[in-house]
XYZ file of C-alpha atoms in Angstrom:
147
model
C -3.177 25.979 -52.602
C -4.153 25.824 -48.937
C -7.646 26.730 -47.846
C -8.254 29.350 -45.220
C -10.266 28.483 -42.150
C -13.191 30.489 -43.538
C -13.085 28.588 -46.838
C -12.962 25.261 -44.996
C -15.981 26.264 -42.876
C -17.949 27.352 -45.931
C -17.123 24.142 -47.788
C -18.087 22.045 -44.771
C -21.413 23.923 -44.467
C -22.062 23.332 -48.183
C -21.312 19.614 -47.791
C -23.585 19.317 -44.737
C -26.361 21.222 -46.518
C -25.977 18.945 -49.555
C -26.132 15.869 -47.276
C -29.360 17.128 -45.723
C -30.916 17.899 -49.124
C -30.003 14.533 -50.628
C -31.238 12.596 -47.614
C -34.457 14.621 -47.658
C -35.090 13.341 -51.187
C -34.165 16.518 -53.066
C -32.242 14.729 -55.783
C -31.065 16.985 -58.648
C -31.797 15.956 -62.250
C -29.194 13.508 -63.449
C -28.060 12.793 -59.911
C -28.632 10.141 -57.297
C -28.316 9.827 -53.560
C -24.624 9.010 -53.783
C -21.178 10.441 -53.065
C -20.676 11.669 -56.623
C -23.831 13.798 -56.496
C -22.962 14.930 -52.960
C -19.614 16.304 -54.140
C -21.200 17.988 -57.155
C -23.966 19.569 -55.053
C -21.428 20.812 -52.492
C -19.283 22.344 -55.230
C -16.162 20.334 -54.446
C -14.341 17.550 -56.236
C -15.002 13.969 -55.271
C -11.313 13.514 -54.505
C -11.458 16.437 -52.091
C -14.520 14.898 -50.474
C -12.595 11.682 -49.909
C -9.363 13.344 -48.773
C -10.345 16.473 -46.926
C -13.908 15.805 -45.811
C -13.789 12.038 -45.485
C -15.562 12.220 -42.139
C -18.508 13.982 -43.859
C -18.568 11.364 -46.636
C -18.618 8.647 -43.975
C -21.378 10.482 -42.107
C -23.404 10.721 -45.332
C -23.019 7.017 -46.078
C -23.877 6.093 -42.498
C -27.005 8.301 -42.451
C -28.053 6.941 -45.857
C -27.614 3.348 -44.627
C -29.586 4.128 -41.479
C -32.395 5.654 -43.534
C -32.493 2.618 -45.837
C -32.515 0.241 -42.872
C -35.462 2.183 -41.448
C -37.356 1.639 -44.694
C -36.903 5.146 -46.044
C -35.642 5.686 -49.575
C -34.057 9.107 -49.961
C -33.707 8.565 -53.715
C -37.192 8.149 -55.242
C -35.680 6.390 -58.242
C -34.244 3.674 -56.014
C -37.663 3.214 -54.430
C -39.197 3.038 -57.896
C -36.613 0.461 -58.949
C -37.467 -1.647 -55.889
C -41.203 -1.347 -56.640
C -40.668 -2.263 -60.283
C -38.500 -5.251 -59.363
C -41.175 -6.528 -56.976
C -43.842 -5.955 -59.635
C -41.700 -7.750 -62.208
C -41.251 -10.687 -59.850
C -45.019 -10.908 -59.273
C -45.670 -10.790 -63.012
C -43.030 -13.438 -63.669
C -44.565 -15.805 -61.135
C -48.037 -15.096 -62.524
C -46.766 -15.852 -66.022
C -45.272 -19.144 -64.814
C -48.610 -20.091 -63.216
C -50.427 -19.155 -66.422
C -48.080 -21.330 -68.475
C -48.680 -24.235 -66.103
C -52.453 -23.768 -66.282
C -52.282 -23.533 -70.069
C -50.347 -26.792 -70.264
C -52.954 -28.463 -68.029
C -55.788 -27.099 -70.159
C -54.118 -28.352 -73.332
C -53.781 -31.781 -71.745
C -57.475 -31.782 -70.727
C -58.409 -30.607 -74.221
C -56.475 -33.504 -75.730
C -58.182 -35.949 -73.352
C -61.600 -34.524 -74.243
C -60.847 -34.848 -77.960
C -59.737 -38.436 -77.420
C -62.944 -39.208 -75.498
C -65.063 -37.600 -78.243
C -63.214 -39.589 -80.906
C -63.810 -42.800 -78.961
C -67.520 -41.978 -78.590
C -67.754 -41.200 -82.308
C -66.112 -44.530 -83.122
C -68.599 -46.265 -80.828
C -71.548 -44.491 -82.523
C -70.238 -45.458 -85.961
C -69.847 -49.063 -84.814
C -73.399 -49.100 -83.407
C -74.798 -47.610 -86.646
C -72.996 -50.267 -88.698
C -74.341 -52.914 -86.361
C -77.901 -51.599 -86.821
C -77.641 -51.725 -90.582
C -76.364 -55.285 -90.461
C -79.323 -56.344 -88.297
C -82.003 -55.168 -90.704
C -80.703 -53.969 -94.044
C -84.255 -53.969 -95.561
C -85.856 -51.717 -92.975
C -86.817 -48.277 -94.265
C -84.726 -45.298 -93.180
C -85.445 -44.208 -89.640
C -87.163 -47.497 -88.745
C -85.288 -49.868 -86.574
C -86.333 -53.449 -86.152
C -85.723 -54.740 -82.709
C -84.253 -58.187 -82.242
C -86.629 -60.749 -80.919
C -86.003 -62.133 -77.489
């Protein structure tokens, strides 16, 4: 069924109004700043948008690309996704640094335990040496070797 000139004008006005709303960030629930939502908001089928009003679809995509290139995000969910991805990347790098620091701390801990074990062995050796020097000395009294 062919559209009258009045119907075509009304449909084109609805598509242009929907383009302006979507690019202004007025995204309907369950929609996005895309061609599918544009067709639904304009009250036409997506196929009709591609066939009959292809120039308006192209205009929408061009204006959306221009807005994105200028740093604007018409769809707040897309901006949120970008923020969350950046936040996730920061957290991932922070986690990697934390794992590296933890590995270094574990290594230092192991070195400190080894040093303490060596010092304990040295103390035990010195105590054994003291008892072999003067086994008859009372407890707590150390006899010094004579020069």
